[in-house]
Amino acid sequence: MKITFIGHGYVGLVTAAVFADFGNKVYVIGHTKEKIDNLKKGISPFYEPGLEELVKKNLKAKRLIFTLDYKPAIPESDVVFIAVGTPTTKMGDADLSTVLDVAEKIGKNLEGYTVVATKSTVPAGANKKVQRILEETKHQGAEVDYASVPEFLREGSAISDTINPDRIVIGTESKRAQEVLVKLHKSINAPLVLTNFETAELIKYAANSFLALKISYANAIAKLSELIHADALKVLEGIGMDKRIGNLFLSPGPGYGGSCFPKDVRALISIAKDNDYAFSLLEEVEIINQQARRDIVRKARGILGDVRGKNIGILGLAFKANTDDMRDAAAIDIISWLQNDGAKITAFDPKAEESAREVLPKITYADEVYSVMDGADLLIILTEWNEFKDINFEEVKKRMKTPNIIDGRNLYDPKILREYGFNYIGVGR
Ligand code: UDX
């Protein structure tokens, strides 16, 4: 089939590369010349394991075409995916301006029959606007159906998540569009959820908000465990063994971040509010998430007293491991609060330094793990990168001024660290 993706963020680029690899001809339309020029050389605008190899392979096979132009991509395509960003506005709802702008450009270029599907998470109601724009702008004779095919891929494992998803959700009122989209996904072996547009969109918001809720629950249990001297990791392991609960997304830490959970929780609260329903459960999820971030700073103050003038080393900046993404990373809040209190911060992240420099310009960036510890009064772990797991604790202790560790991701065994002579504080332990 012939497909176009508008947008080459995580969702657009990864899904485009995977569909090209299945043998489809795939156009990817962007609006920044520099990024498109780089993509034509196989250079991705972000880091994702395995992605550049997949892009290069399909560029070479001429199945993947990067362009700034809507022609000939749109008139040629059977399916056009809208995969542009929907950031949160100041009011907490999703900013649809790019989606609507793109819809107009697609509409003007439609020829023959085309299915236009959103991969961007768009709140209920917005689809009607996009549909209206497509109908109003298309030429006579062009036929269009509209669908929602939400994406559930995670950064860091985006390619395998796209090839082996838990389910494929296709939301559309049109039988014809449904058939086209089912055919497009035939190479993916996953159960299909065939439904209407609104339901498909709500599945996406409800899934991400539920996962955020699980994390906040884990963080609340961690907090309580600290107060009553229980071991949160055992508690969560114990509850996770119940198949009805499941053991995934129950790791306490500095709170969830990234481009999806914070935005989607806020958007679902806002959608509910617009429909006169106060989704206070999700408001509490956000409060607990914020507390998890504050708790790391509270622990730092607990160890150091006044943090003014103290050297604090940070391992990990990205919102999670295996990505260079700093969007809504816990590290941004935590480091800013510590800096406001006068702490001196030195940090290391294996991939996220470049993106971190934009949001955290006033910290010292170390170029390897151990230099973070030189002369440090305290070491804080904020991202669970594999390469932090087996560090040499003798070396760490030798380099630090005082051996204090706040392990925000529970990477280390408290008993072993204490045997090395560290003052160790984890989350919920
Ligand atoms: C998420 C969803 O998982 C994915 O289905 C959706 O398509 C996009 O949003 P992503 O943002 O890439 O994916 O990361 P994810 O692995 O879900 O982690 C999100 C945040 O939660 C990270 O900050 C992570 O560190 C945190 N997290 C995750 C925890 O704090 N504890 C956990 O147990 C799991």
Coordinates of C-alpha atoms and ligand atoms in Angstrom, one line a residue:
M1 CA 0.0 0.0 0.0
K2 CA 1.0 3.6 -0.2
I3 CA 1.0 5.6 3.0
T4 CA 1.9 9.1 4.2
F5 CA 2.8 10.1 7.7
I6 CA 2.6 13.8 8.6
G7 CA 5.2 14.3 11.3
H8 CA 8.4 12.5 12.2
G9 CA 8.4 12.5 16.0
Y10 CA 8.5 9.2 17.9
V11 CA 5.2 8.0 16.7
G12 CA 5.4 9.2 13.0
L13 CA 9.0 8.2 12.3
V14 CA 9.0 4.8 14.0
T15 CA 5.6 3.7 12.6
A16 CA 6.6 4.9 9.1
A17 CA 9.9 3.0 9.2
V18 CA 8.1 -0.2 10.4
F19 CA 5.4 0.1 7.7
A20 CA 8.1 0.7 5.0
D21 CA 9.9 -2.4 6.3
F22 CA 6.7 -4.4 5.8
G23 CA 7.0 -3.5 2.1
N24 CA 4.8 -0.5 1.8
K25 CA 5.8 2.7 0.0
V26 CA 5.8 5.3 2.8
Y27 CA 6.1 9.1 2.5
V28 CA 7.0 11.2 5.6
I29 CA 6.2 14.8 5.4
G30 CA 7.9 17.3 7.7
H31 CA 8.1 21.1 7.8
T32 CA 11.7 21.8 8.8
K33 CA 14.1 21.6 5.9
E34 CA 17.1 20.8 8.0
K35 CA 15.4 17.8 9.7
I36 CA 14.1 16.4 6.4
D37 CA 17.6 16.8 4.8
N38 CA 19.0 14.9 7.8
L39 CA 16.4 12.2 7.5
K40 CA 17.2 11.7 3.8
K41 CA 20.7 10.8 5.0
G42 CA 19.2 8.5 7.6
I43 CA 19.9 10.8 10.6
S44 CA 17.0 10.7 13.1
P45 CA 16.0 13.9 15.0
F46 CA 16.0 11.8 18.2
Y47 CA 17.7 8.8 19.7
E48 CA 15.8 5.5 19.6
P49 CA 17.6 2.1 19.6
G50 CA 17.6 0.4 16.1
L51 CA 15.8 3.3 14.4
E52 CA 18.5 4.7 12.2
E53 CA 19.4 1.3 10.9
L54 CA 15.8 0.7 10.0
V55 CA 15.4 4.1 8.3
K56 CA 18.7 3.6 6.3
K57 CA 17.7 0.1 5.2
N58 CA 14.3 1.4 3.9
L59 CA 15.8 4.6 2.4
K60 CA 18.1 2.3 0.4
A61 CA 15.2 0.2 -0.7
K62 CA 13.4 3.4 -1.8
R63 CA 10.4 2.5 0.3
L64 CA 10.8 5.4 2.6
I65 CA 10.6 8.9 1.2
F66 CA 11.2 12.1 3.3
T67 CA 9.7 15.3 1.9
L68 CA 8.5 18.8 2.7
D69 CA 5.8 18.6 0.0
Y70 CA 2.3 17.3 0.2
K71 CA 2.4 16.4 -3.5
P72 CA 2.8 13.6 -4.8
A73 CA 2.5 12.0 -1.4
I74 CA -1.1 12.8 -0.5
P75 CA -2.8 12.2 -3.9
E76 CA -0.9 8.9 -4.2
S77 CA -1.7 7.6 -0.7
D78 CA -4.3 5.0 0.3
V79 CA -3.9 6.1 4.0
V80 CA -2.6 9.3 5.4
F81 CA -1.6 9.4 9.1
I82 CA -1.6 12.6 11.1
A83 CA 1.2 12.1 13.6
V84 CA 2.0 15.7 14.6
G85 CA 2.4 16.9 18.2
T86 CA -0.6 17.9 20.4
P87 CA 1.1 19.7 23.3
T88 CA -0.8 20.8 26.4
T89 CA -2.1 24.4 26.4
K90 CA -1.9 26.6 29.5
M91 CA -5.5 25.5 30.3
G92 CA -4.4 21.9 30.4
D93 CA -6.2 20.7 27.2
A94 CA -4.5 19.6 24.0
D95 CA -3.3 22.2 21.5
L96 CA -4.8 21.2 18.2
S97 CA -3.5 24.1 16.0
T98 CA -0.9 21.9 14.1
V99 CA -3.4 19.1 13.6
L100 CA -6.0 21.5 12.1
D101 CA -3.4 23.2 10.0
V102 CA -2.2 19.8 8.6
A103 CA -5.8 18.7 8.0
E104 CA -6.4 21.7 5.7
K105 CA -3.2 20.9 3.7
I106 CA -4.2 17.2 3.4
G107 CA -7.7 18.1 2.3
K108 CA -6.5 20.4 -0.5
N109 CA -4.3 17.6 -1.9
L110 CA -6.7 14.6 -1.7
E111 CA -7.4 12.7 -4.9
G112 CA -9.5 9.5 -5.3
Y113 CA -10.4 7.6 -2.1
T114 CA -8.2 8.2 0.9
V115 CA -8.4 7.2 4.6
V116 CA -7.1 9.9 6.9
A117 CA -6.2 8.6 10.3
T118 CA -5.0 10.4 13.4
K119 CA -2.1 8.8 15.4
S120 CA -1.8 12.0 17.4
T121 CA -3.9 11.8 20.6
V122 CA -6.8 14.1 19.9
P123 CA -9.6 14.7 22.4
A124 CA -13.2 13.8 21.7
G125 CA -14.8 16.5 19.7
A126 CA -11.7 17.5 17.8
N127 CA -12.2 14.8 15.3
K128 CA -15.4 16.5 14.1
K129 CA -13.4 19.7 13.3
V130 CA -10.7 17.7 11.4
Q131 CA -13.4 15.9 9.5
R132 CA -15.2 19.1 8.6
I133 CA -11.9 20.7 7.4
L134 CA -11.2 17.7 5.2
E135 CA -14.7 17.7 3.7
E136 CA -14.6 21.5 3.1
T137 CA -11.1 21.7 1.6
K138 CA -11.1 18.6 -0.7
H139 CA -11.7 18.8 -4.4
Q140 CA -14.9 17.6 -5.9
G141 CA -14.5 13.9 -6.7
A142 CA -12.1 13.2 -3.9
E143 CA -13.5 10.9 -1.3
V144 CA -12.3 10.8 2.3
D145 CA -13.0 8.7 5.4
Y146 CA -11.6 9.6 8.8
A147 CA -10.3 7.2 11.5
S148 CA -8.4 7.1 14.8
V149 CA -5.6 4.6 15.1
P150 CA -3.9 5.4 18.4
E151 CA -0.4 4.4 19.0
F152 CA 0.8 2.7 22.2
L153 CA 4.6 2.5 21.6
R154 CA 7.0 3.4 24.3
E155 CA 10.2 5.3 23.8
G156 CA 13.3 3.1 24.1
S157 CA 11.4 0.0 22.8
A158 CA 9.4 1.8 20.1
I159 CA 10.2 -0.5 17.2
S160 CA 9.4 -3.8 19.0
D161 CA 6.3 -2.2 20.5
T162 CA 5.1 -1.3 17.0
I163 CA 5.8 -4.7 15.5
N164 CA 4.4 -6.6 18.5
P165 CA 1.7 -4.4 20.1
D166 CA -0.8 -5.8 22.7
R167 CA -3.7 -4.7 20.5
I168 CA -4.5 -2.6 17.4
V169 CA -7.3 -0.1 17.9
I170 CA -9.1 1.1 14.8
G171 CA -11.8 3.7 15.4
T172 CA -14.0 4.8 12.5
E173 CA -17.6 5.1 11.4
S174 CA -16.8 3.9 7.9
K175 CA -16.8 0.1 7.0
R176 CA -14.7 0.9 3.9
A177 CA -12.0 2.7 6.0
Q178 CA -12.0 -0.1 8.5
E179 CA -11.3 -2.6 5.8
V180 CA -8.4 -0.5 4.4
L181 CA -6.9 -0.1 7.9
V182 CA -7.3 -3.8 8.8
K183 CA -5.5 -4.7 5.5
L184 CA -2.7 -2.3 6.3
H185 CA -2.1 -3.9 9.7
K186 CA -2.2 -7.5 8.4
S187 CA 1.6 -8.0 9.0
I188 CA 1.1 -7.3 12.7
N189 CA -0.1 -10.2 14.8
A190 CA -2.2 -8.6 17.4
P191 CA -5.9 -8.6 18.5
L192 CA -8.0 -5.9 16.8
V193 CA -10.3 -3.6 18.6
L194 CA -12.7 -2.3 16.0
T195 CA -14.8 0.6 17.3
N196 CA -16.0 4.2 16.6
F197 CA -13.7 7.2 16.6
E198 CA -14.6 8.5 20.1
T199 CA -14.0 5.1 21.8
A200 CA -10.7 4.7 20.1
E201 CA -9.5 8.1 21.3
L202 CA -10.7 7.4 24.8
I203 CA -8.9 4.0 24.9
K204 CA -5.6 5.8 24.4
Y205 CA -6.2 8.5 27.1
A206 CA -7.7 5.9 29.5
A207 CA -4.8 3.5 29.0
N208 CA -2.1 6.1 29.6
S209 CA -3.9 7.6 32.6
F210 CA -4.4 4.2 34.1
L211 CA -0.6 3.4 33.8
A212 CA 0.1 6.8 35.4
L213 CA -2.3 5.9 38.1
K214 CA -0.4 2.6 38.8
I215 CA 2.8 4.6 39.1
S216 CA 1.3 7.1 41.5
Y217 CA -0.2 4.2 43.5
A218 CA 3.3 2.7 43.7
N219 CA 4.7 6.0 44.8
A220 CA 2.0 6.4 47.5
I221 CA 2.7 2.9 48.8
A222 CA 6.5 3.8 48.8
K223 CA 5.8 6.9 50.9
L224 CA 3.7 4.9 53.4
S225 CA 6.3 2.1 53.5
E226 CA 8.9 4.7 54.5
L227 CA 6.7 5.9 57.3
I228 CA 5.9 2.5 58.8
H229 CA 9.3 0.8 58.0
A230 CA 7.9 -1.6 55.4
D231 CA 9.7 -2.5 52.2
A232 CA 7.7 -1.0 49.3
L233 CA 9.5 -3.2 46.7
K234 CA 8.3 -6.3 48.5
V235 CA 4.8 -4.9 49.0
L236 CA 4.6 -4.1 45.3
E237 CA 6.1 -7.4 44.3
G238 CA 3.5 -9.1 46.5
I239 CA 0.6 -7.2 45.0
G240 CA 1.9 -7.5 41.5
M241 CA 1.7 -11.3 41.7
D242 CA -2.0 -11.0 41.7
K243 CA -2.8 -11.5 38.0
R244 CA -5.7 -9.0 38.3
I245 CA -3.1 -6.3 39.3
G246 CA 0.0 -7.4 37.3
N247 CA 3.6 -6.5 38.2
L248 CA 4.3 -3.9 35.5
F249 CA 4.4 -0.1 36.0
L250 CA 4.6 -0.5 39.7
S251 CA 8.1 0.8 40.2
P252 CA 8.3 3.8 42.6
G253 CA 10.7 6.5 41.8
P254 CA 10.9 10.2 41.1
G255 CA 7.5 10.2 39.4
Y256 CA 6.5 9.7 35.8
G257 CA 7.5 12.1 33.1
G258 CA 7.8 12.1 29.3
S259 CA 5.7 13.3 26.4
C260 CA 2.6 11.2 27.1
F261 CA 1.6 10.5 30.7
P262 CA 1.7 14.0 32.1
K263 CA 0.0 15.4 29.0
D264 CA -2.6 12.7 28.7
V265 CA -3.6 12.7 32.4
R266 CA -4.1 16.5 32.1
A267 CA -6.0 16.2 28.9
L268 CA -8.4 13.5 30.3
I269 CA -9.0 15.7 33.4
S270 CA -9.8 18.5 31.0
I271 CA -12.1 16.4 28.8
A272 CA -14.0 15.3 31.9
K273 CA -14.3 18.9 33.1
D274 CA -15.6 20.0 29.8
N275 CA -18.3 17.4 30.2
D276 CA -19.1 18.4 33.8
Y277 CA -17.4 15.5 35.4
A278 CA -14.7 16.1 38.0
F279 CA -12.1 13.3 37.5
S280 CA -10.6 13.9 41.0
L281 CA -9.0 10.5 41.0
L282 CA -6.7 11.7 38.2
E283 CA -6.1 15.0 39.9
E284 CA -4.7 13.0 42.9
V285 CA -2.5 11.0 40.5
E286 CA -0.9 14.3 39.5
I287 CA -0.5 15.5 43.0
I288 CA 1.2 12.3 44.1
N289 CA 3.5 12.5 41.1
Q290 CA 4.6 16.0 42.0
Q291 CA 5.1 14.8 45.6
A292 CA 7.4 12.0 44.4
R293 CA 9.6 14.6 42.8
R294 CA 9.5 16.9 45.9
D295 CA 10.4 13.9 48.1
I296 CA 13.8 13.5 46.4
V297 CA 14.6 17.1 47.3
R298 CA 13.2 16.6 50.8
K299 CA 15.5 13.6 51.3
A300 CA 18.5 15.7 50.0
R301 CA 17.7 18.4 52.6
G302 CA 17.3 15.6 55.2
I303 CA 20.8 14.4 54.6
L304 CA 22.6 17.7 53.9
G305 CA 20.6 20.1 56.0
D306 CA 21.0 23.3 54.0
V307 CA 22.0 22.4 50.5
R308 CA 23.5 25.8 49.8
G309 CA 27.0 25.6 48.4
K310 CA 26.9 21.7 48.5
N311 CA 28.1 19.7 45.5
I312 CA 25.4 17.3 44.3
G313 CA 26.1 14.8 41.6
I314 CA 23.2 13.5 39.4
L315 CA 23.3 10.3 37.4
G316 CA 20.6 10.3 34.7
L317 CA 18.6 13.2 33.3
A318 CA 16.3 11.7 30.6
F319 CA 12.7 11.0 31.7
K320 CA 13.6 7.3 31.6
A321 CA 16.4 5.0 30.3
N322 CA 17.2 4.4 26.6
T323 CA 16.1 7.8 25.3
D324 CA 17.5 11.3 25.0
D325 CA 14.1 12.8 25.7
M326 CA 13.9 15.4 28.4
R327 CA 10.2 16.3 28.0
D328 CA 8.7 16.6 31.5
A329 CA 11.6 14.7 33.0
A330 CA 11.6 14.6 36.8
A331 CA 15.3 15.8 36.7
I332 CA 14.2 19.2 35.4
D333 CA 12.0 19.9 38.5
I334 CA 14.4 18.3 41.0
I335 CA 17.5 20.0 39.8
S336 CA 15.8 23.4 39.5
W337 CA 14.6 23.2 43.1
L338 CA 18.0 22.1 44.3
Q339 CA 19.6 25.0 42.4
N340 CA 17.1 27.5 43.8
D341 CA 18.3 26.4 47.2
G342 CA 21.9 27.1 46.2
A343 CA 23.2 23.6 45.4
K344 CA 26.0 23.1 42.8
I345 CA 24.9 20.4 40.3
T346 CA 27.1 18.2 38.2
A347 CA 25.3 15.7 36.1
F348 CA 25.9 12.9 33.6
D349 CA 23.5 11.2 31.2
P350 CA 24.7 8.8 28.5
K351 CA 22.3 10.2 25.8
A352 CA 20.3 13.2 27.0
E353 CA 23.1 15.8 27.5
E354 CA 22.3 17.7 24.3
S355 CA 18.6 18.0 25.0
A356 CA 19.2 18.6 28.7
R357 CA 21.4 21.6 27.9
E358 CA 18.3 23.4 26.5
V359 CA 16.3 23.0 29.7
L360 CA 19.0 22.9 32.3
P361 CA 21.7 25.4 31.0
K362 CA 23.2 26.2 34.4
I363 CA 24.6 22.9 35.5
T364 CA 28.0 21.3 34.9
Y365 CA 27.9 18.3 32.5
A366 CA 30.3 15.5 33.2
D367 CA 31.5 13.4 30.3
E368 CA 31.5 10.1 32.1
V369 CA 29.9 8.5 35.2
Y370 CA 32.6 8.8 37.7
S371 CA 33.5 12.5 37.3
V372 CA 30.0 13.3 38.7
M373 CA 31.2 12.0 42.0
D374 CA 34.4 14.0 42.4
G375 CA 34.1 16.0 45.6
A376 CA 30.3 15.4 45.8
D377 CA 28.4 15.7 49.1
L378 CA 25.6 13.7 47.7
L379 CA 24.9 11.5 44.7
I380 CA 21.3 11.2 43.3
I381 CA 20.2 8.6 40.7
L382 CA 17.3 9.9 38.6
T383 CA 17.3 7.6 35.5
E384 CA 17.7 3.8 35.5
W385 CA 20.4 3.5 32.8
N386 CA 21.9 0.0 32.7
E387 CA 25.4 1.5 32.8
F388 CA 24.7 2.9 36.3
K389 CA 23.8 -0.5 37.7
D390 CA 27.3 -2.0 38.0
I391 CA 29.4 0.9 39.0
N392 CA 32.4 0.4 41.2
F393 CA 31.3 1.5 44.7
E394 CA 34.9 1.6 46.1
E395 CA 35.7 4.1 43.3
V396 CA 32.5 6.1 44.0
K397 CA 33.3 6.3 47.7
K398 CA 36.9 7.3 47.1
R399 CA 35.8 10.2 44.8
M400 CA 32.9 11.5 46.9
K401 CA 33.5 14.0 49.7
T402 CA 30.8 12.3 51.8
P403 CA 29.3 9.0 50.8
N404 CA 25.6 9.9 50.6
I405 CA 23.4 8.3 47.9
I406 CA 19.7 8.9 47.1
D407 CA 18.8 6.1 44.8
G408 CA 15.7 7.6 43.1
R409 CA 15.3 4.4 40.9
N410 CA 16.1 1.8 43.5
L411 CA 18.9 0.5 41.4
Y412 CA 21.1 -0.7 44.2
D413 CA 20.9 -3.1 47.1
P414 CA 20.7 -1.0 50.3
K415 CA 22.4 -3.7 52.3
I416 CA 25.5 -3.9 50.0
L417 CA 25.7 -0.1 49.8
R418 CA 25.6 0.2 53.6
E419 CA 28.3 -2.4 53.9
Y420 CA 30.5 -0.2 51.6
G421 CA 29.8 2.6 54.1
F422 CA 27.3 4.6 52.2
N423 CA 24.5 6.5 53.8
Y424 CA 21.9 5.0 51.4
I425 CA 18.3 6.2 50.9
G426 CA 16.1 4.6 48.2
V427 CA 12.4 5.1 47.5
G428 CA 10.1 3.2 49.8
R429 CA 12.8 1.1 51.4
Ligands
UDX1 C1 4.1 5.8 27.4 C2 3.2 4.6 27.3 O1 3.8 3.5 28.0 C3 3.0 4.3 25.8 O2 2.1 3.2 25.7 C4 2.4 5.5 25.1 O3 2.3 5.2 23.7 C5 3.3 6.7 25.3 O4 3.5 6.9 26.7 P1 6.7 6.4 27.3 O5 6.3 7.8 27.7 O6 7.6 6.2 26.2 O7 5.4 5.5 26.9 O8 7.4 5.8 28.6 P2 7.0 4.7 29.7 O9 7.9 3.6 29.6 O10 5.5 4.4 29.7 O11 7.3 5.5 31.0 C6 6.7 6.8 31.3 C7 7.2 7.3 32.6 O12 6.8 6.5 33.7 C8 8.7 7.4 32.7 O13 9.1 8.6 33.4 C9 9.1 6.2 33.6 O14 10.3 6.4 34.3 C10 7.9 6.2 34.6 N1 7.7 4.9 35.2 C11 7.3 3.8 34.4 C12 7.8 4.8 36.6 O15 8.1 5.7 37.3 N2 7.5 3.6 37.1 C13 7.1 2.5 36.4 O16 6.9 1.4 37.0 C14 7.1 2.6 35.0

